[in-house]
Short mmCIF file of N, CA and C in Angstrom, two decimals:
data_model
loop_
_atom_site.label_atom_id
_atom_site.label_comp_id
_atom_site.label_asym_id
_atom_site.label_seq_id
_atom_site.Cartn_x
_atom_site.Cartn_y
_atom_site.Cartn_z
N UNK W 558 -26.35 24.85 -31.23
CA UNK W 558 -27.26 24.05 -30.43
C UNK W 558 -26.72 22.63 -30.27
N UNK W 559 -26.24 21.65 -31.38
CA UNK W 559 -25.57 20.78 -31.51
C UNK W 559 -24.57 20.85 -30.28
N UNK W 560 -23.72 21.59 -30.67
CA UNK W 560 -22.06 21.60 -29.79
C UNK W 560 -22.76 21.72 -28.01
N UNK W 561 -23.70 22.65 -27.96
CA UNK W 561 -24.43 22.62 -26.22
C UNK W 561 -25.02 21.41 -25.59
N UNK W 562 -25.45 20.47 -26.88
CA UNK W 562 -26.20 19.33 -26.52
C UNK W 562 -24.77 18.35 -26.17
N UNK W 563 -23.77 18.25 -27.27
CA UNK W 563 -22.52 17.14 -27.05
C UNK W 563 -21.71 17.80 -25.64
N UNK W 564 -21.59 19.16 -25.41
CA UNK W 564 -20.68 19.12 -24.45
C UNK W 564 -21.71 18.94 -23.11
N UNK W 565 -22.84 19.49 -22.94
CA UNK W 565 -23.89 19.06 -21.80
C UNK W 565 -23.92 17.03 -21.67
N UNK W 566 -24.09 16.59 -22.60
CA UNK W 566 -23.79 15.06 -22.59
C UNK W 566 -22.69 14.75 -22.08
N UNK W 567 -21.66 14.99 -22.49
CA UNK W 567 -20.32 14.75 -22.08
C UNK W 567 -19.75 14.86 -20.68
N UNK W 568 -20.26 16.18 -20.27
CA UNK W 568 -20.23 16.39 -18.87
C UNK W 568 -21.02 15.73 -18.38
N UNK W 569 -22.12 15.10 -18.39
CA UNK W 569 -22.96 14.54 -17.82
C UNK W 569 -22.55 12.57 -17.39
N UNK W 570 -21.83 12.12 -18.57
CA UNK W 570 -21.31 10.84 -18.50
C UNK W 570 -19.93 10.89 -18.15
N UNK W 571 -18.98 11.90 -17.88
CA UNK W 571 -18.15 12.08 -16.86
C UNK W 571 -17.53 10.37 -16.40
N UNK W 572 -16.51 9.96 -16.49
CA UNK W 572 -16.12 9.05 -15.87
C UNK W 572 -15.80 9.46 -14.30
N UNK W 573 -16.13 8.20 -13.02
CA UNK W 573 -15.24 8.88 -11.50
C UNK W 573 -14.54 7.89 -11.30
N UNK W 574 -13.99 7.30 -12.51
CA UNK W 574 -12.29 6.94 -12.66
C UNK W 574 -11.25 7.45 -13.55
N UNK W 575 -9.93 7.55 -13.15
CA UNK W 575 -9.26 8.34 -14.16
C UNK W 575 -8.89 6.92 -15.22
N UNK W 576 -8.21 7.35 -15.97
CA UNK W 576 -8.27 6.18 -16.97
C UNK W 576 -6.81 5.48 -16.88
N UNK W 577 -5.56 5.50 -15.72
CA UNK W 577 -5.01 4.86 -15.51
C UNK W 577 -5.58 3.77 -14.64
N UNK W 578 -6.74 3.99 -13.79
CA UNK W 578 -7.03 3.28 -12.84
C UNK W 578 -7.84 2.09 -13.86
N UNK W 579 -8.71 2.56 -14.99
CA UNK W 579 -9.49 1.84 -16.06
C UNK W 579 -8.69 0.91 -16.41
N UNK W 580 -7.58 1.55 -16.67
CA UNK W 580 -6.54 0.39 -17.54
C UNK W 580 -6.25 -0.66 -16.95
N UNK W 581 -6.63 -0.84 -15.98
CA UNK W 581 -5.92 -2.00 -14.52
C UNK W 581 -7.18 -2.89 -14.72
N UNK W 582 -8.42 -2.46 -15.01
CA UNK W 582 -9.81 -3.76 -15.01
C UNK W 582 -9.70 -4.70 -15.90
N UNK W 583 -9.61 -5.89 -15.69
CA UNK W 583 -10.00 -6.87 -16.64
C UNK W 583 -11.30 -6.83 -16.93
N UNK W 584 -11.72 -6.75 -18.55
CA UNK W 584 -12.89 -6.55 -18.64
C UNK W 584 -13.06 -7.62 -19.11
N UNK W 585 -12.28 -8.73 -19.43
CA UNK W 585 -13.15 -10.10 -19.80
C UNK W 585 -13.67 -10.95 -18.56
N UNK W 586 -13.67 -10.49 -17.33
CA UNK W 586 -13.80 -11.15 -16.51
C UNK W 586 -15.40 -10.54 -15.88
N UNK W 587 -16.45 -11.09 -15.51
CA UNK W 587 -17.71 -10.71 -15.75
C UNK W 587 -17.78 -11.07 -14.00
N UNK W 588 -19.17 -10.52 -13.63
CA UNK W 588 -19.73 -10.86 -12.25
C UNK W 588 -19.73 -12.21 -11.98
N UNK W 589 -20.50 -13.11 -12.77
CA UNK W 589 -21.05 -14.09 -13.03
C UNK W 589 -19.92 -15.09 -12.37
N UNK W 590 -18.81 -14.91 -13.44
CA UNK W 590 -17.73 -15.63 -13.72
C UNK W 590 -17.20 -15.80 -12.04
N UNK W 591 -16.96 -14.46 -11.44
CA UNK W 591 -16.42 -13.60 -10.38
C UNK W 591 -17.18 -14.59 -9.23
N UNK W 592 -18.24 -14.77 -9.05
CA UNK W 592 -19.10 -15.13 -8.49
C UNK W 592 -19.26 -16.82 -8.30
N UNK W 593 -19.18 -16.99 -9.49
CA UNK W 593 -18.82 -18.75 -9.12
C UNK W 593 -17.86 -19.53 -8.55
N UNK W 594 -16.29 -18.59 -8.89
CA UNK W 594 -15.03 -18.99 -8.44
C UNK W 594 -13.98 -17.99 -7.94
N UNK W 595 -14.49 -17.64 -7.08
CA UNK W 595 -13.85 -16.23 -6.69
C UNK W 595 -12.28 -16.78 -6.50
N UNK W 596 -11.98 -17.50 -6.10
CA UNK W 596 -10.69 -17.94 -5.65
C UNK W 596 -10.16 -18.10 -7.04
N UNK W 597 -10.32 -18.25 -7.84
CA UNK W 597 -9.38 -19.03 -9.20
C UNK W 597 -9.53 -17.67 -9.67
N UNK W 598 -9.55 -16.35 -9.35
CA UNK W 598 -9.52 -15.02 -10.04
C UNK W 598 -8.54 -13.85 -9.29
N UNK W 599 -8.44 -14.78 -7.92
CA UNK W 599 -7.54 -13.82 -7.14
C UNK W 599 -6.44 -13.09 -8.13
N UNK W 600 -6.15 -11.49 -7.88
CA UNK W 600 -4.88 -10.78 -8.16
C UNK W 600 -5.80 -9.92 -9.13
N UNK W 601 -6.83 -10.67 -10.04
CA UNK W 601 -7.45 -9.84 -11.09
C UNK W 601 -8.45 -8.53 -10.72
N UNK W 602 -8.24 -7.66 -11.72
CA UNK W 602 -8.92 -6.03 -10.99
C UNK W 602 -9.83 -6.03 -11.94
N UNK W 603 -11.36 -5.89 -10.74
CA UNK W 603 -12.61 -5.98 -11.81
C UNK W 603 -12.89 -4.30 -11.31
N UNK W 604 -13.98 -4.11 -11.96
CA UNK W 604 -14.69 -2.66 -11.48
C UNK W 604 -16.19 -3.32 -11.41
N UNK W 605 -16.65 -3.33 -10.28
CA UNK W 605 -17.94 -3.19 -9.71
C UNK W 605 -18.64 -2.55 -9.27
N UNK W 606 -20.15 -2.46 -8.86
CA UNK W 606 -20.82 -1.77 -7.93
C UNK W 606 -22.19 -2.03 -7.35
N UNK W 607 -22.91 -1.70 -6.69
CA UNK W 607 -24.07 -2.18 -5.95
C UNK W 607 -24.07 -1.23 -4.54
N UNK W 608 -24.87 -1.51 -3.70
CA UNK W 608 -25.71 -0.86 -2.39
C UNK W 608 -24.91 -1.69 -1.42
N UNK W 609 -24.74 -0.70 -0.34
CA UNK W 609 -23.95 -1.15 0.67
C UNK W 609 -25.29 -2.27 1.36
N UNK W 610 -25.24 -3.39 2.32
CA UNK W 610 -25.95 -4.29 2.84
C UNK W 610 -25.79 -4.32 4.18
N UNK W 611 -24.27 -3.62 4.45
CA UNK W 611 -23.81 -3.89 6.24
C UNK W 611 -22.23 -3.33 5.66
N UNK W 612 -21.80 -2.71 6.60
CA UNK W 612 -20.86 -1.83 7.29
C UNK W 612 -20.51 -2.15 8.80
N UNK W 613 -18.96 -3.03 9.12
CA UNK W 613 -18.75 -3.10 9.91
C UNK W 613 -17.00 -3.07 10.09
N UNK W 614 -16.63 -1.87 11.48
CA UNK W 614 -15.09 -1.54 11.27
C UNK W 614 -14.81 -2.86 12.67
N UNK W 615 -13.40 -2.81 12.10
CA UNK W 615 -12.91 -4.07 12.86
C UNK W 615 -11.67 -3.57 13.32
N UNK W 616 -10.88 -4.34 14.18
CA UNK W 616 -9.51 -3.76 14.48
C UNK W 616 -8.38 -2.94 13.47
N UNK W 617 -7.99 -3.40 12.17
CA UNK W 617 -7.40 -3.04 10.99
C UNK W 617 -7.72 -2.49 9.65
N UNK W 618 -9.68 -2.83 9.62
CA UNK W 618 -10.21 -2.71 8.27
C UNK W 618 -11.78 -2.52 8.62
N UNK W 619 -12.31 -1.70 7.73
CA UNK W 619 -13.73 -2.02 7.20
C UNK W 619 -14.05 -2.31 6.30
N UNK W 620 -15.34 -3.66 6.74
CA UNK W 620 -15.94 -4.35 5.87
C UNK W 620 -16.87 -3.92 5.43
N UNK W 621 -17.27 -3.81 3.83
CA UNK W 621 -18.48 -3.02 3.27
C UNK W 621 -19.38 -4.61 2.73
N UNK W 622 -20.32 -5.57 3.02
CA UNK W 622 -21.28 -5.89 1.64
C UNK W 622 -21.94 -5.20 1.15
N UNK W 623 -22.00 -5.62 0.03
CA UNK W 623 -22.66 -5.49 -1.22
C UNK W 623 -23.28 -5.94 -1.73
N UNK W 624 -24.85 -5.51 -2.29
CA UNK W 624 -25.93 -6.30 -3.55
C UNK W 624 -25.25 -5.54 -4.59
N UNK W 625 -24.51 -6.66 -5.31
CA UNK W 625 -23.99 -5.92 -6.89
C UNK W 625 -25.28 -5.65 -7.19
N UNK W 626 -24.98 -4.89 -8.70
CA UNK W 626 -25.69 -4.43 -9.49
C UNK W 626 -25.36 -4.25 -10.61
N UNK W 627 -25.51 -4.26 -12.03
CA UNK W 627 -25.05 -3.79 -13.08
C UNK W 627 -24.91 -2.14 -13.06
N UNK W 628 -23.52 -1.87 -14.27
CA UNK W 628 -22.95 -0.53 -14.04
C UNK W 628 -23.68 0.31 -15.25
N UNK W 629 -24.22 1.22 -15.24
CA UNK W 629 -24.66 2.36 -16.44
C UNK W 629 -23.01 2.71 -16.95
N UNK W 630 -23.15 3.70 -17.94
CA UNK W 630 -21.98 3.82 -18.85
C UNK W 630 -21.34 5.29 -17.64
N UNK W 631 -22.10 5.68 -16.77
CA UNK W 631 -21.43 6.63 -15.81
C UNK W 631 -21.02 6.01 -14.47
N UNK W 632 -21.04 4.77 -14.84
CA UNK W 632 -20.52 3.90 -13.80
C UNK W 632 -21.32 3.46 -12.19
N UNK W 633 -21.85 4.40 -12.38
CA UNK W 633 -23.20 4.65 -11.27
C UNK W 633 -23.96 2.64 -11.17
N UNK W 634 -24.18 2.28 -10.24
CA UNK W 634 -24.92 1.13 -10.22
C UNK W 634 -26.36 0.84 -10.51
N UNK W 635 -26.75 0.59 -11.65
CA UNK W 635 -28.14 0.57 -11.98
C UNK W 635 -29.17 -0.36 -10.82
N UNK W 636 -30.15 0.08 -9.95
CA UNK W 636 -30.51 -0.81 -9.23
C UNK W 636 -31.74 -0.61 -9.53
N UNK W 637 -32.37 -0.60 -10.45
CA UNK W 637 -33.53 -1.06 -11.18
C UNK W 637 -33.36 -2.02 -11.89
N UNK W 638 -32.25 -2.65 -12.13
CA UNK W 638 -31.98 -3.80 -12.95
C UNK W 638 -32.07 -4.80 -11.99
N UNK W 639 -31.80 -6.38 -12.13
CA UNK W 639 -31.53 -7.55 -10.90
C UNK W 639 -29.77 -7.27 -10.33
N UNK W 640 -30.40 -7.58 -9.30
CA UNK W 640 -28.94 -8.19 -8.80
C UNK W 640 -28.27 -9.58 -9.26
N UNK W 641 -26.94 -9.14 -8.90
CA UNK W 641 -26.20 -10.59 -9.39
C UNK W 641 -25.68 -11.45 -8.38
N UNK W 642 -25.66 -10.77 -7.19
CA UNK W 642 -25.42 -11.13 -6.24
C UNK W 642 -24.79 -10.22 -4.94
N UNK W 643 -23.96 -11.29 -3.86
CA UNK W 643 -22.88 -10.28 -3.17
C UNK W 643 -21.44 -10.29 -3.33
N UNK W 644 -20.98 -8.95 -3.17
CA UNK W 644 -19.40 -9.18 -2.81
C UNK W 644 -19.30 -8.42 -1.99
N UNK W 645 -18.06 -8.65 -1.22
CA UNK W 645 -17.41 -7.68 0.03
C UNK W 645 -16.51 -6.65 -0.23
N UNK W 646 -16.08 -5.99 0.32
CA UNK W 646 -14.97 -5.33 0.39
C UNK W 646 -13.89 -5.13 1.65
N UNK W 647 -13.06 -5.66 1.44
CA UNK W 647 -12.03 -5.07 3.05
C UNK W 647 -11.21 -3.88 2.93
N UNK W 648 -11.86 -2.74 3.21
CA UNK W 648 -10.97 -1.81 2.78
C UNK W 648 -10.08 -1.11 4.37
N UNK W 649 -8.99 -0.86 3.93
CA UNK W 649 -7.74 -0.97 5.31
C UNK W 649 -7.95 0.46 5.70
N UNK W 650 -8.38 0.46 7.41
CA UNK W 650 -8.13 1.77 8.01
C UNK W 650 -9.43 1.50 8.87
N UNK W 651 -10.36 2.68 8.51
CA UNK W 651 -11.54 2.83 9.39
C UNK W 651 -12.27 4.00 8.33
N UNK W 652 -13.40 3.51 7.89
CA UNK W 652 -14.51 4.10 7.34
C UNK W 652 -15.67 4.76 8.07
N UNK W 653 -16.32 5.71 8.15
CA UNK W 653 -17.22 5.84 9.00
C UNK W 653 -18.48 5.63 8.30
N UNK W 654 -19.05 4.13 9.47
CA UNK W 654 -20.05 3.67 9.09
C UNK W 654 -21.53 4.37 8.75
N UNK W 655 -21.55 5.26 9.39
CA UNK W 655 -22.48 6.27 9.06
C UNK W 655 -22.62 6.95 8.02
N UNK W 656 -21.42 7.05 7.38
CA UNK W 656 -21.47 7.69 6.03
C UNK W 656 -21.74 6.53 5.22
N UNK W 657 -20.63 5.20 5.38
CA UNK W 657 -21.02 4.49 4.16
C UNK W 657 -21.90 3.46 5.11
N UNK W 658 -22.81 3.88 5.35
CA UNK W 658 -24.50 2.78 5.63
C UNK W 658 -24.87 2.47 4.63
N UNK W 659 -25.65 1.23 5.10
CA UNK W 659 -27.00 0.35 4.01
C UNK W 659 -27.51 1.41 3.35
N UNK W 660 -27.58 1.14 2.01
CA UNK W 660 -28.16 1.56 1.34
C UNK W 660 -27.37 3.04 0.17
N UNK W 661 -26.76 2.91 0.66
CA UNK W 661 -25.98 3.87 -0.11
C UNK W 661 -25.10 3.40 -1.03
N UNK W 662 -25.27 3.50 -2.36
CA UNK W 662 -24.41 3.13 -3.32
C UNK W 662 -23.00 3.09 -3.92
N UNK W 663 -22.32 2.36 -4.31
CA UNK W 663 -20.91 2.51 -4.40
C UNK W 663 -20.62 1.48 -6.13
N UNK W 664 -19.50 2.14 -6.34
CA UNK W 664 -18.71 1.98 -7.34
C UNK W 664 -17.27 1.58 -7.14
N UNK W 665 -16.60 0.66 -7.27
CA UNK W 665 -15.16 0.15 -7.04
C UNK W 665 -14.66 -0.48 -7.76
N UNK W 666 -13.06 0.03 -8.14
CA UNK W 666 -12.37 -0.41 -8.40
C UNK W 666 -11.20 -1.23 -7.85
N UNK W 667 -11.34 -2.82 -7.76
CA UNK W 667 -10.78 -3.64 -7.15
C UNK W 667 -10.07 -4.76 -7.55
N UNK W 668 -8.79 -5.11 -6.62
CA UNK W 668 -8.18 -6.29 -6.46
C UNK W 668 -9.06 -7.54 -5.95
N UNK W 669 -9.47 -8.52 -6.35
CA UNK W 669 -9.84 -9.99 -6.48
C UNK W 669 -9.04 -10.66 -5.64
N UNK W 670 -9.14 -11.04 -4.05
CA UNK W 670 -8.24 -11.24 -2.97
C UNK W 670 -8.98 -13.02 -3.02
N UNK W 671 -10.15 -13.32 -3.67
CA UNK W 671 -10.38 -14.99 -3.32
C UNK W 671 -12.14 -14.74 -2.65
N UNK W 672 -12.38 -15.96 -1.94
CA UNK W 672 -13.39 -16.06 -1.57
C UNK W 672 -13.35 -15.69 0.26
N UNK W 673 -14.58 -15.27 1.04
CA UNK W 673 -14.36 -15.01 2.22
C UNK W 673 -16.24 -15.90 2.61
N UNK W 674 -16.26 -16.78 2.96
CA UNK W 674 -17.51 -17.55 3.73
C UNK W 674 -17.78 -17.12 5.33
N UNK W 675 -19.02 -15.95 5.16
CA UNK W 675 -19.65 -15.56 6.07
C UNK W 675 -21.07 -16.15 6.24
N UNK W 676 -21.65 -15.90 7.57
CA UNK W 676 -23.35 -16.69 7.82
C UNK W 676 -24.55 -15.47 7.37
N UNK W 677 -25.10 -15.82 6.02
CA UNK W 677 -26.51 -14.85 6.00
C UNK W 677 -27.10 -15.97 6.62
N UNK W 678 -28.29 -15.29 7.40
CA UNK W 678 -29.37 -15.82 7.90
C UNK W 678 -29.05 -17.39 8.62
N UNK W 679 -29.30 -18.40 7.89
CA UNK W 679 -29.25 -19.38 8.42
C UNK W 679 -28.14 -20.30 7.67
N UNK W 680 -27.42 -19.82 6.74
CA UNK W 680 -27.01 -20.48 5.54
C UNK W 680 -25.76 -19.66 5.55
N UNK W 681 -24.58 -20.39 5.13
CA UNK W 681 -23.03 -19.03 4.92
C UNK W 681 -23.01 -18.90 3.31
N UNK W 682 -22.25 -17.83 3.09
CA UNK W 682 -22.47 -17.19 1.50
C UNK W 682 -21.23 -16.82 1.58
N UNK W 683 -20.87 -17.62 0.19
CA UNK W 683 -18.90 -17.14 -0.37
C UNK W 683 -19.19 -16.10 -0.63
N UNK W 684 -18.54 -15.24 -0.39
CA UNK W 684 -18.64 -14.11 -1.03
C UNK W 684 -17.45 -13.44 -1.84
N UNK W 685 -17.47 -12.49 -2.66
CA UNK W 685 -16.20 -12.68 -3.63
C UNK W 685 -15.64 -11.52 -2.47
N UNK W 686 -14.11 -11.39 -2.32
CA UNK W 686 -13.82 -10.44 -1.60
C UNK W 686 -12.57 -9.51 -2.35
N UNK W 687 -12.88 -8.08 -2.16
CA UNK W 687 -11.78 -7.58 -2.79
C UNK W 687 -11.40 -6.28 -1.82
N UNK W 688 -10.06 -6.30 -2.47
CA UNK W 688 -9.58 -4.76 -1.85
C UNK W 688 -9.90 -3.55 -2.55
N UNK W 689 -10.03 -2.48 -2.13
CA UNK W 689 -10.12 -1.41 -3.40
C UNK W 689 -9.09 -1.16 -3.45
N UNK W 690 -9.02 -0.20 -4.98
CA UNK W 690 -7.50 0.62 -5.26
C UNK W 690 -8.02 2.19 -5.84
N UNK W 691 -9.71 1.84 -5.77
CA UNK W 691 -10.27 3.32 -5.74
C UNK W 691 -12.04 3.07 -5.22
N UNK W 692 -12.30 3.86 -4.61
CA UNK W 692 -13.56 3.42 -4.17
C UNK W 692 -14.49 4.87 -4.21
N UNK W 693 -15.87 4.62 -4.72
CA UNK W 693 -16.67 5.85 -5.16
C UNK W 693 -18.10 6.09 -4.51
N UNK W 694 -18.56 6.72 -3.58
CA UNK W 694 -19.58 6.79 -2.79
C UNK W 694 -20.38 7.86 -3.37
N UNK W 695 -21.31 7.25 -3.88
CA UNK W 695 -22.69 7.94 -4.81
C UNK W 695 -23.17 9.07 -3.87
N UNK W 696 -23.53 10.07 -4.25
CA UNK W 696 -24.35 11.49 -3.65
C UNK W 696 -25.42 10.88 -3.77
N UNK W 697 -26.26 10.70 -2.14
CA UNK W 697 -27.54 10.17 -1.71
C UNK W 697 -28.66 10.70 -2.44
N UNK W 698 -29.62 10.22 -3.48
CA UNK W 698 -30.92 10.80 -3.60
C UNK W 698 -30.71 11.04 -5.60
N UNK W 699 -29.11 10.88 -6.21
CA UNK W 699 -29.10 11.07 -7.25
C UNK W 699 -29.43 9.63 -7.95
N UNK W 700 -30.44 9.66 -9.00
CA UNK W 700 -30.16 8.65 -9.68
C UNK W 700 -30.05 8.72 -11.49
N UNK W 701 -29.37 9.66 -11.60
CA UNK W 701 -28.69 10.00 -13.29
C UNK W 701 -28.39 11.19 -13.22
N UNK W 702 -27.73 11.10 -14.33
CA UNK W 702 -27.59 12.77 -15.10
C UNK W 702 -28.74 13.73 -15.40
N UNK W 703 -29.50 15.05 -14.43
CA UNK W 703 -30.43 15.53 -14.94
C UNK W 703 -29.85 16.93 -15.62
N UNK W 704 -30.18 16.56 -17.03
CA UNK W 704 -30.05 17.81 -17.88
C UNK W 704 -31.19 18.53 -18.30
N UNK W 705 -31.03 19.91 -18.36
CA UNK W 705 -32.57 20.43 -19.21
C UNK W 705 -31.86 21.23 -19.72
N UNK W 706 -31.78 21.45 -21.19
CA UNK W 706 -31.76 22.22 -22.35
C UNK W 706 -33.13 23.42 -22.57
N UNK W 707 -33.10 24.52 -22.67
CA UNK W 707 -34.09 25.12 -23.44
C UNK W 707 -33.49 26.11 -23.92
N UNK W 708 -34.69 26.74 -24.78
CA UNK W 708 -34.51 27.83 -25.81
C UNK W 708 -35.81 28.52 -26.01
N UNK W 709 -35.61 29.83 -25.48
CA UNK W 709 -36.80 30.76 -25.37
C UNK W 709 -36.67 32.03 -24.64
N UNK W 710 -37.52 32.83 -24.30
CA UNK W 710 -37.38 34.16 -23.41
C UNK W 710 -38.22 34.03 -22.08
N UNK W 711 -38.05 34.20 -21.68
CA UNK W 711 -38.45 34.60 -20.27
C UNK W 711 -38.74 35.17 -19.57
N UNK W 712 -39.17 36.01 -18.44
CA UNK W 712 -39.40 36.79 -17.75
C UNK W 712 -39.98 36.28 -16.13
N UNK W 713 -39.32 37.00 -15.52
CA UNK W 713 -40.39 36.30 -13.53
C UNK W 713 -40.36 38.23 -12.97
N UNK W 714 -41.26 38.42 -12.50
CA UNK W 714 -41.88 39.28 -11.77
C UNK W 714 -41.32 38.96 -9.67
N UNK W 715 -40.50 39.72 -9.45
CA UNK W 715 -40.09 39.33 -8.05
C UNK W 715 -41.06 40.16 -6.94
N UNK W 716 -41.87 39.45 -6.27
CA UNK W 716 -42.98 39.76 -5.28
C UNK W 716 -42.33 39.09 -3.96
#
């Protein structure tokens, strides 16, 4: 029963990075930090994540924002927690915006390219900008690992 419960866990917290790509994150380097001086961090590879905000393809690249979010230990973006803010992404080619629309969650692993000053609303917002070097688009409607364990007998009657 033990060994069904650790390997059902295990599969369940699954990393959707391999662990060469892990090895590349600076983990002393925090949102916060990321967020105040995006430029004095350029080259450094954080792993982030949060809800897409706007999706827009341009001649060479699409741009994803982002409401970060803090990461659960399956890397998934907790958005019951606060936000910390925004960052962008320029990722090179053409994404289809329809898939990655508002509201759909993401996980990335990224290069720290500096700051990029765009206009929200009435006001412009640095935003931290990075490239990916792996990028992870959440299955719509999941929000954890659902496991159910039991132990018993059963029976269903097919009508």
């Amino acid at each position: 029963m033990l060994l069904v419960s650790l390997l059902c866990s295990g599969m369940a917290c699954a990393p959707v990075f391999e662990p060469e790509l892990r090895g590349q994150i600076d983990p002393a380097l925090s949102y916060p930090e990321l967020l105040a001086s995006p430029a004095s961090h350029a080259g450094r590879v954080v792993l982030l994540g949060g809800t897409i905000v706007e999706a827009a393809n341009f001649e060479t690249f699409t741009r994803l924002i982002l409401l970060q979010y803090p990461l659960g230990r399956d890397d998934r973006p907790r958005t019951n927690q606060p936000s910390g803010g925004r960052f962008l992404l320029r990722i090179p080619g053409y994404l289809e915006t329809e898939v990655y629309r508002p509201g759909r969650a993401i996980s990335v692993i990224g290069e720290v390219q500096g700051q990029e000053d765009l206009p929200l609303g009435e006001t412009s917002y640095a935003y931290p900008a990075l490239i990916p070097k792996h990028l992870h688009l959440w299955p719509e409607g999941e929000t954890g690992p659902r496991i159910r364990v039991g132990i018993g007998v059963g029976f269903s009657k097919g009508f």
